[in-house]
PDB file of C-alpha atoms in Angstrom:
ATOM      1  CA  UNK A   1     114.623  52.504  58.192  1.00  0.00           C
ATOM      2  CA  UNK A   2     116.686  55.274  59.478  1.00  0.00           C
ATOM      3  CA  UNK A   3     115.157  58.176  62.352  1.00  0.00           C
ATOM      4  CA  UNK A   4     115.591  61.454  62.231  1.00  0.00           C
ATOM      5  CA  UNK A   5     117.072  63.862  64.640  1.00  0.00           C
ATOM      6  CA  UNK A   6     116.058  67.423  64.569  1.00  0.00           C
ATOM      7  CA  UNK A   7     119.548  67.930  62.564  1.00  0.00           C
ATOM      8  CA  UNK A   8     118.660  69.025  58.602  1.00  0.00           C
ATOM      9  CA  UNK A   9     119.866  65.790  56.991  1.00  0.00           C
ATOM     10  CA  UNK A  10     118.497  62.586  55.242  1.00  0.00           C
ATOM     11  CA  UNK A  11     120.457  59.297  55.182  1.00  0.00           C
ATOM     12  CA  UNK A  12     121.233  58.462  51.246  1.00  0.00           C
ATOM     13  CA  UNK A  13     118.384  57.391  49.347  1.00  0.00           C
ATOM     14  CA  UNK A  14     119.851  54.156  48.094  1.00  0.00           C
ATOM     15  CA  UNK A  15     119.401  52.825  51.658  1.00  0.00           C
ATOM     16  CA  UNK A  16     115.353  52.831  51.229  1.00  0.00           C
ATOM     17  CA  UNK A  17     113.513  49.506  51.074  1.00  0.00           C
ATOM     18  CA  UNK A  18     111.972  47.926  48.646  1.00  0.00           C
ATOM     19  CA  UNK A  19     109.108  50.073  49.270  1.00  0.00           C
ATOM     20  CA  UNK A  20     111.198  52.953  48.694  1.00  0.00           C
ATOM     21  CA  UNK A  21     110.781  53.554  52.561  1.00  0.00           C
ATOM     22  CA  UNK A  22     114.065  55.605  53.960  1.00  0.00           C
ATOM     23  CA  UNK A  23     113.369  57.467  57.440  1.00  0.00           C
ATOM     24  CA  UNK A  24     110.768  58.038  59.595  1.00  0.00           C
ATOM     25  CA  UNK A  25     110.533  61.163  62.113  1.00  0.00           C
ATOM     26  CA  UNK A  26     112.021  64.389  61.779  1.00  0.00           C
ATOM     27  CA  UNK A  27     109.445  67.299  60.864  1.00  0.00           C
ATOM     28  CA  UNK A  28     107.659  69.361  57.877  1.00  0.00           C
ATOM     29  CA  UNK A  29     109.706  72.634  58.219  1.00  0.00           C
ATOM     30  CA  UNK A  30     110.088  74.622  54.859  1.00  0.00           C
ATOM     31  CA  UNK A  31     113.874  73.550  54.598  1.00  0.00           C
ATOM     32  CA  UNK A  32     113.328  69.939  55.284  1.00  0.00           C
ATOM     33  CA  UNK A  33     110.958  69.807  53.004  1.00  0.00           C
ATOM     34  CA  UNK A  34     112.951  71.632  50.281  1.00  0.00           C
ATOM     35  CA  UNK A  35     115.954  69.730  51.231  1.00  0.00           C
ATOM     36  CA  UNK A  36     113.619  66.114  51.007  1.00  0.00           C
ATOM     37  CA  UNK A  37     112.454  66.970  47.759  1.00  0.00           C
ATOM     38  CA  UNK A  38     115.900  68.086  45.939  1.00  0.00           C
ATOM     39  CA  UNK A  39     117.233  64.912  47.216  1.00  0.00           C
ATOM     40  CA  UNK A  40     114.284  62.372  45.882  1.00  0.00           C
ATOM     41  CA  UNK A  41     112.528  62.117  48.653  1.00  0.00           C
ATOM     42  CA  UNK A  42     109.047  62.654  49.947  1.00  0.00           C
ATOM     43  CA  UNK A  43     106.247  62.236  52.882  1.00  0.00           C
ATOM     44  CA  UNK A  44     104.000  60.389  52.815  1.00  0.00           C
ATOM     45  CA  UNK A  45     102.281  59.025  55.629  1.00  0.00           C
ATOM     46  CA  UNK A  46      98.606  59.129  57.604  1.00  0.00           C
ATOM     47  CA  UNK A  47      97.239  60.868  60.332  1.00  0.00           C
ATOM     48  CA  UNK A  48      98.131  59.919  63.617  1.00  0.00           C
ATOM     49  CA  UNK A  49     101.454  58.323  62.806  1.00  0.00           C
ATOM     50  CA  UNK A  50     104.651  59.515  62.247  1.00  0.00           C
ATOM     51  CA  UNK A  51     106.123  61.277  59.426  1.00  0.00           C
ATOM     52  CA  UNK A  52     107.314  58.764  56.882  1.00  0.00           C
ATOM     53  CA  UNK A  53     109.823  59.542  54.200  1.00  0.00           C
ATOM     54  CA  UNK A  54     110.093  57.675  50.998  1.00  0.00           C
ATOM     55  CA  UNK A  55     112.495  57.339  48.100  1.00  0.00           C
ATOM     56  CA  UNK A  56     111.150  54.846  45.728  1.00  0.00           C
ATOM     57  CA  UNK A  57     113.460  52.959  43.402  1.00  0.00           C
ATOM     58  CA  UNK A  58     111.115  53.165  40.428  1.00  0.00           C
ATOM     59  CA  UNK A  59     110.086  57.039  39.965  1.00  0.00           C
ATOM     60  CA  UNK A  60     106.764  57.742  37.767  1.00  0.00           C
ATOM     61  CA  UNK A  61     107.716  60.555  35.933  1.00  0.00           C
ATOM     62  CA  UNK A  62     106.359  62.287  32.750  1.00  0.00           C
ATOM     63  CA  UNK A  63     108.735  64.105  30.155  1.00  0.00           C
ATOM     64  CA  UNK A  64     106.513  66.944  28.660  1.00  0.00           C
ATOM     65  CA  UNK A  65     106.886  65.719  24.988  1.00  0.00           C
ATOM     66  CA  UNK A  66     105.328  62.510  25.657  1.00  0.00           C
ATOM     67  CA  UNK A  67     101.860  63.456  26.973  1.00  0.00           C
ATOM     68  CA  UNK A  68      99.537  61.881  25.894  1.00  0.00           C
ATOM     69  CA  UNK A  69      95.860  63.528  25.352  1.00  0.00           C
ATOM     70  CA  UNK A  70      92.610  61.015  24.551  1.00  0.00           C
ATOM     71  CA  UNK A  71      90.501  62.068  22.035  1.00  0.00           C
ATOM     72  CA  UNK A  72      87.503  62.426  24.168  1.00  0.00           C
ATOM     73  CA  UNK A  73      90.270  65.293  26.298  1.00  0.00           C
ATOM     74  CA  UNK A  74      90.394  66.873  22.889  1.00  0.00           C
ATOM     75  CA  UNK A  75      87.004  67.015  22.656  1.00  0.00           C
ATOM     76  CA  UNK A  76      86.757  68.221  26.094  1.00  0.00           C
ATOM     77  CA  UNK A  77      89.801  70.408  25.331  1.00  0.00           C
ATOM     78  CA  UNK A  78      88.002  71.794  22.446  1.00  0.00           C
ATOM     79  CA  UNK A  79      84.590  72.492  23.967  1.00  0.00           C
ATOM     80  CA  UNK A  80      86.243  75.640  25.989  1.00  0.00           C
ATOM     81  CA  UNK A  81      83.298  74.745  28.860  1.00  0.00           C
ATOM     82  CA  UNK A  82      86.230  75.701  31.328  1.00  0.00           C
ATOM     83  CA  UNK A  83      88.890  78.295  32.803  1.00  0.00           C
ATOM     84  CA  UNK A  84      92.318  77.024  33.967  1.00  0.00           C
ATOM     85  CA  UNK A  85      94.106  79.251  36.252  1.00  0.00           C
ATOM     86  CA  UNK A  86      97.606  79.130  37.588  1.00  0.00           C
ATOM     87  CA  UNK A  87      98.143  79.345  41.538  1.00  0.00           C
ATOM     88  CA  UNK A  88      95.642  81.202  41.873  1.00  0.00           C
ATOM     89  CA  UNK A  89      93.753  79.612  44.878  1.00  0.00           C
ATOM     90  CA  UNK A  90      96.026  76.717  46.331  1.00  0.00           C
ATOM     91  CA  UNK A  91      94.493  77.064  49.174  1.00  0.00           C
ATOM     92  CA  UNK A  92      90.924  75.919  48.065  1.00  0.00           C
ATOM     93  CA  UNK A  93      93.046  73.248  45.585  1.00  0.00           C
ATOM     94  CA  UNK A  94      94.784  71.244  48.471  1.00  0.00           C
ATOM     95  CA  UNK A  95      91.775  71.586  50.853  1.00  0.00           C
ATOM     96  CA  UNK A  96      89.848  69.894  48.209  1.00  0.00           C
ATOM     97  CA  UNK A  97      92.596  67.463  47.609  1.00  0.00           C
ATOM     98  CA  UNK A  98      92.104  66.452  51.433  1.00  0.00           C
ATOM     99  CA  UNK A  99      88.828  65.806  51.553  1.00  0.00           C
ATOM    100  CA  UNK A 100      87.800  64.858  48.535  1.00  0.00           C
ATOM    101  CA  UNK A 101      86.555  60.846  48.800  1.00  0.00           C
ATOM    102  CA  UNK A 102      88.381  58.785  46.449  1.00  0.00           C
ATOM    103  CA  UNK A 103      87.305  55.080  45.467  1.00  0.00           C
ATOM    104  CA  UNK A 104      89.236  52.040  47.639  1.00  0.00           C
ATOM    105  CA  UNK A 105      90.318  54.659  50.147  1.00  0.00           C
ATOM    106  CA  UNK A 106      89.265  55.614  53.517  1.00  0.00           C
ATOM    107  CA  UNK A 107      91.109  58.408  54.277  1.00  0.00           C
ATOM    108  CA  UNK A 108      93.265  60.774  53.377  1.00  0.00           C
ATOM    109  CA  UNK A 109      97.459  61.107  53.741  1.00  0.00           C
ATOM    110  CA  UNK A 110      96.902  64.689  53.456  1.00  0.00           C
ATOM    111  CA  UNK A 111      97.145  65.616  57.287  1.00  0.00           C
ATOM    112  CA  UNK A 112      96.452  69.056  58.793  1.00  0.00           C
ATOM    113  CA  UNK A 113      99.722  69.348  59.433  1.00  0.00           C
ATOM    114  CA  UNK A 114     101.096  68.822  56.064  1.00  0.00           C
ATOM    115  CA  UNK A 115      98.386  71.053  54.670  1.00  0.00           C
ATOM    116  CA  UNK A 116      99.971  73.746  56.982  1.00  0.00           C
ATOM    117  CA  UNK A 117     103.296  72.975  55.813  1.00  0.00           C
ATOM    118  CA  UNK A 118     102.653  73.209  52.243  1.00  0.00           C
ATOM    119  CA  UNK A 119     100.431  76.284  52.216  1.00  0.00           C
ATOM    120  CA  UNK A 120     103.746  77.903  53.833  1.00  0.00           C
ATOM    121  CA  UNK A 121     105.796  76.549  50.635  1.00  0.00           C
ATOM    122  CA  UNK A 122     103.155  78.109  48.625  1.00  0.00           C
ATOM    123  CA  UNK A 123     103.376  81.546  50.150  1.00  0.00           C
ATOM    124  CA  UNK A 124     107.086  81.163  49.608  1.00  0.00           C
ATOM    125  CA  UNK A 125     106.454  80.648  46.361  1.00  0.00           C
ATOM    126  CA  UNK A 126     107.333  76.883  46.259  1.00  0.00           C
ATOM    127  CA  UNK A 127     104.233  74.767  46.361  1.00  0.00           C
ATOM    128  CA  UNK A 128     102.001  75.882  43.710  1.00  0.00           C
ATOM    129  CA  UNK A 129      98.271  75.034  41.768  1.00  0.00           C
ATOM    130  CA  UNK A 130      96.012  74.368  39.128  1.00  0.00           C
ATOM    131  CA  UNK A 131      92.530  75.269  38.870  1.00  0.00           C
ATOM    132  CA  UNK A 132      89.854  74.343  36.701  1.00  0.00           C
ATOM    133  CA  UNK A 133      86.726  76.138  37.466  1.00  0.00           C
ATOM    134  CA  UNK A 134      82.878  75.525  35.313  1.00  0.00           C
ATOM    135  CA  UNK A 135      81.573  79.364  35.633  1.00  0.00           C
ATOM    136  CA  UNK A 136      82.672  80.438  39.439  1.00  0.00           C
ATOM    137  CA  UNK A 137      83.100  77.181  40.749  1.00  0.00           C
ATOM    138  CA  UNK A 138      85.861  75.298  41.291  1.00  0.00           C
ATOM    139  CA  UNK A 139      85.504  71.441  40.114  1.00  0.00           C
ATOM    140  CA  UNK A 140      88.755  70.156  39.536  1.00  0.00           C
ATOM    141  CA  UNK A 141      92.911  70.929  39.777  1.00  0.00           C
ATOM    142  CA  UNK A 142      96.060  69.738  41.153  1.00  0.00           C
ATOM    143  CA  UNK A 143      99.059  71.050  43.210  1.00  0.00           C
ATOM    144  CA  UNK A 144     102.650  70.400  43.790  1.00  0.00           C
ATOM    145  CA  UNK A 145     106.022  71.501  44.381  1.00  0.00           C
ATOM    146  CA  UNK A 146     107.792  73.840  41.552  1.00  0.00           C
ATOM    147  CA  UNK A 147     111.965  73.486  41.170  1.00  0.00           C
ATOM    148  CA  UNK A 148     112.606  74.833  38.797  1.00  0.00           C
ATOM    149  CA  UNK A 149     113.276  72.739  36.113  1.00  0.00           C
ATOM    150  CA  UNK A 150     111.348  69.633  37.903  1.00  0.00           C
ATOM    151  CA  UNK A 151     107.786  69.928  38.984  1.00  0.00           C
ATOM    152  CA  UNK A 152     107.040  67.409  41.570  1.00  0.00           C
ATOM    153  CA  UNK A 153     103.464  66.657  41.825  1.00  0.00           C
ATOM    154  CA  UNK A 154     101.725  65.907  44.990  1.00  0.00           C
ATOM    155  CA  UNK A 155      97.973  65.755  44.384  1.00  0.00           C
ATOM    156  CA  UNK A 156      94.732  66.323  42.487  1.00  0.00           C
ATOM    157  CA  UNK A 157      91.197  65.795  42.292  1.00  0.00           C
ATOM    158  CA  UNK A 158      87.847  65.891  40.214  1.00  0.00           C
ATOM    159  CA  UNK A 159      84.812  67.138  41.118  1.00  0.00           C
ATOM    160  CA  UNK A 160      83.175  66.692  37.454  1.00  0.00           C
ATOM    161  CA  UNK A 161      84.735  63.258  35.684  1.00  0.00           C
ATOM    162  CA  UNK A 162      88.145  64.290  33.975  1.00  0.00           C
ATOM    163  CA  UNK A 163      89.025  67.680  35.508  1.00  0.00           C
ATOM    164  CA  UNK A 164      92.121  66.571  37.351  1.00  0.00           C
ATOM    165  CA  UNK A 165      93.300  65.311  33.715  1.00  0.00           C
ATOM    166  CA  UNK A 166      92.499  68.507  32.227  1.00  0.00           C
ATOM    167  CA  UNK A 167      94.208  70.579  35.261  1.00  0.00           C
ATOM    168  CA  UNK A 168      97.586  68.109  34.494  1.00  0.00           C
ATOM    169  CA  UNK A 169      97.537  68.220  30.499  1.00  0.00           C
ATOM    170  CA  UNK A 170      97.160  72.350  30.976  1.00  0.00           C
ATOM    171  CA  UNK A 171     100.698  72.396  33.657  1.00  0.00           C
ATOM    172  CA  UNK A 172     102.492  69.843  31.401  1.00  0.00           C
ATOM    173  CA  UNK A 173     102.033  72.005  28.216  1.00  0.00           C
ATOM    174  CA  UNK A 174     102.818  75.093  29.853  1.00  0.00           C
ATOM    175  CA  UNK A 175     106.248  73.523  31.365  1.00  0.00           C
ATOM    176  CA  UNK A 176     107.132  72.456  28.088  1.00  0.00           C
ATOM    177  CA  UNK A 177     107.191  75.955  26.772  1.00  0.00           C
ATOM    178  CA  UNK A 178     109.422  76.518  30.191  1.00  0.00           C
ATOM    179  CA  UNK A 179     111.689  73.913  29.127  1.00  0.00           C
ATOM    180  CA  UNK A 180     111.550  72.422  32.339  1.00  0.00           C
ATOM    181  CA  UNK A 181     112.838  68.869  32.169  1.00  0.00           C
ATOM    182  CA  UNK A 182     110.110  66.556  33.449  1.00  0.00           C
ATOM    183  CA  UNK A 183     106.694  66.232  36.483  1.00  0.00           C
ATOM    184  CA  UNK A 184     107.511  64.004  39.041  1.00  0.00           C
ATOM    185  CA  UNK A 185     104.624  61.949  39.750  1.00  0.00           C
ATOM    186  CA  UNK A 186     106.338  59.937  42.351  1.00  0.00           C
ATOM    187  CA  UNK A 187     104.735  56.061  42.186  1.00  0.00           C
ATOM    188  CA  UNK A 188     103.041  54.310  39.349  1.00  0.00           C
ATOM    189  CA  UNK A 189      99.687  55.364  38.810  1.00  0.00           C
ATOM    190  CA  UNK A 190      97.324  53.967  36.020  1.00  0.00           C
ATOM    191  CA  UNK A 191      95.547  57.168  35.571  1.00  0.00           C
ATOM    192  CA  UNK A 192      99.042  58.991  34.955  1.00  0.00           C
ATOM    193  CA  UNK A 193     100.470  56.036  32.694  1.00  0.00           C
ATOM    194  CA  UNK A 194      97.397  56.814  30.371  1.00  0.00           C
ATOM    195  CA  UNK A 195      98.620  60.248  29.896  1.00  0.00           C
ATOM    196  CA  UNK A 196     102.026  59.236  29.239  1.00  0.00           C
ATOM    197  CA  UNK A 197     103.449  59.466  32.721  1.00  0.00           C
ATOM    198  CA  UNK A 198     106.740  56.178  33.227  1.00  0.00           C
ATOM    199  CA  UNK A 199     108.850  54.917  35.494  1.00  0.00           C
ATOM    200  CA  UNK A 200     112.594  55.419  35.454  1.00  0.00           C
ATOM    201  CA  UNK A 201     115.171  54.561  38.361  1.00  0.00           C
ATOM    202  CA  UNK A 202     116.205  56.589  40.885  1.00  0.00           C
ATOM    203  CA  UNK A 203     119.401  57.223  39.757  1.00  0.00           C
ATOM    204  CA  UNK A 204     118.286  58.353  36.491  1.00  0.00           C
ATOM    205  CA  UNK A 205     116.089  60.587  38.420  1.00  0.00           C
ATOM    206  CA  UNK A 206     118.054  62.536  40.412  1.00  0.00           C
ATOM    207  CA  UNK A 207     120.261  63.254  37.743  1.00  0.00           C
ATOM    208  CA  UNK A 208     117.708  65.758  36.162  1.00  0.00           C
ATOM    209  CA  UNK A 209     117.177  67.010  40.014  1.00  0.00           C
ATOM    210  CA  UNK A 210     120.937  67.900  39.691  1.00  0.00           C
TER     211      UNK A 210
END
């Protein structure tokens, strides 16, 4: 594990662990963050320690064409019962994202001080949302960190059963028509492997960031 100075640099990412952990330290400015993420790397750590970096070896990543939708998310889908938006309220999205209680979890790794840093990306026009609201309210959606041709997801979360699906099946269909390349979804995750979400090395990986 390496530490960060305050000097904008990462050690290379094929010096991570096992884990995929790489550095520790350093701090959640906007170009250390832009810089982590073009590289393959991401925070990821809980309050009250220090910043953690990671750069796993196996990358969970989706290709648009290969979602996969459920019939019951048709069905859902097809029942119109809500309204997607598009970065229209990331603040509300990652707020919810923080404190929403998750099963086999006691906290959350979304700090107050990476909630500051990545409502700054969004009003830079970097981190952005989804919403899925049921009349006014806002029940389920997802946010995450747009480059371009990559969309690196960081988190999302349900209020009614399936919304965060719905919120990730609406932003993979409209990247598609953007021709952008593939959603990171950084480490394996069940939930994501059902909607057609793999993993692929890191090397293959940072070839599409490049």
């Amino acid at each position: 594990m390496f530490l960060l100075s305050k000097d904008l640099v990462f050690p290379p990412v094929h010096l991570a662990d096992k884990d995929g952990l790489l550095a520790i330290g350093g701090d959640l400015s906007l170009e250390r963050l832009l810089l982590a993420y073009k590289s393959g790397i991401f925070p990821w750590y809980n309050s009250g320690e220090p910043i953690i970096w990671y750069s796993p070896n196996l990358r969970m990543v989706l290709f648009p064409k290969d979602l996969k939708i459920s019939k019951s998310m048709k069905q859902i889908i097809r029942k119109n019962e809500y309204k997607i938006t598009f970065n229209q309220n990331f603040k509300a999205v990652i707020s919810n994202c923080k404190t929403i209680k998750r099963d086999g979890q006691g906290g959350t790794w979304i700090t107050d001080e990476m909630q500051d840093a990545y409502l700054k990306l969004h009003e830079k026009g970097i981190a952005k949302s989804v919403e899925v609201w049921l009349e006014n309210e806002l029940v389920g959606g997802l946010y995450g960190i747009d480059l371009g041709a990559v969309f690196c997801g960081e988190s999302m979360f349900s209020k009614i059963s399936n919304t965060s699906k719905l919120a990730f099946i609406y932003l993979v269909q409209k990247l598609e028509k953007e021709n952008y390349k593939l959603i990171d979804c950084q480490v394996y995750n069940p939930h994501l492997e059902s909607l057609g979400a793999d993993e692929i090395s890191r090397e293959e990986f940072l070839k599409f960031l490049k």
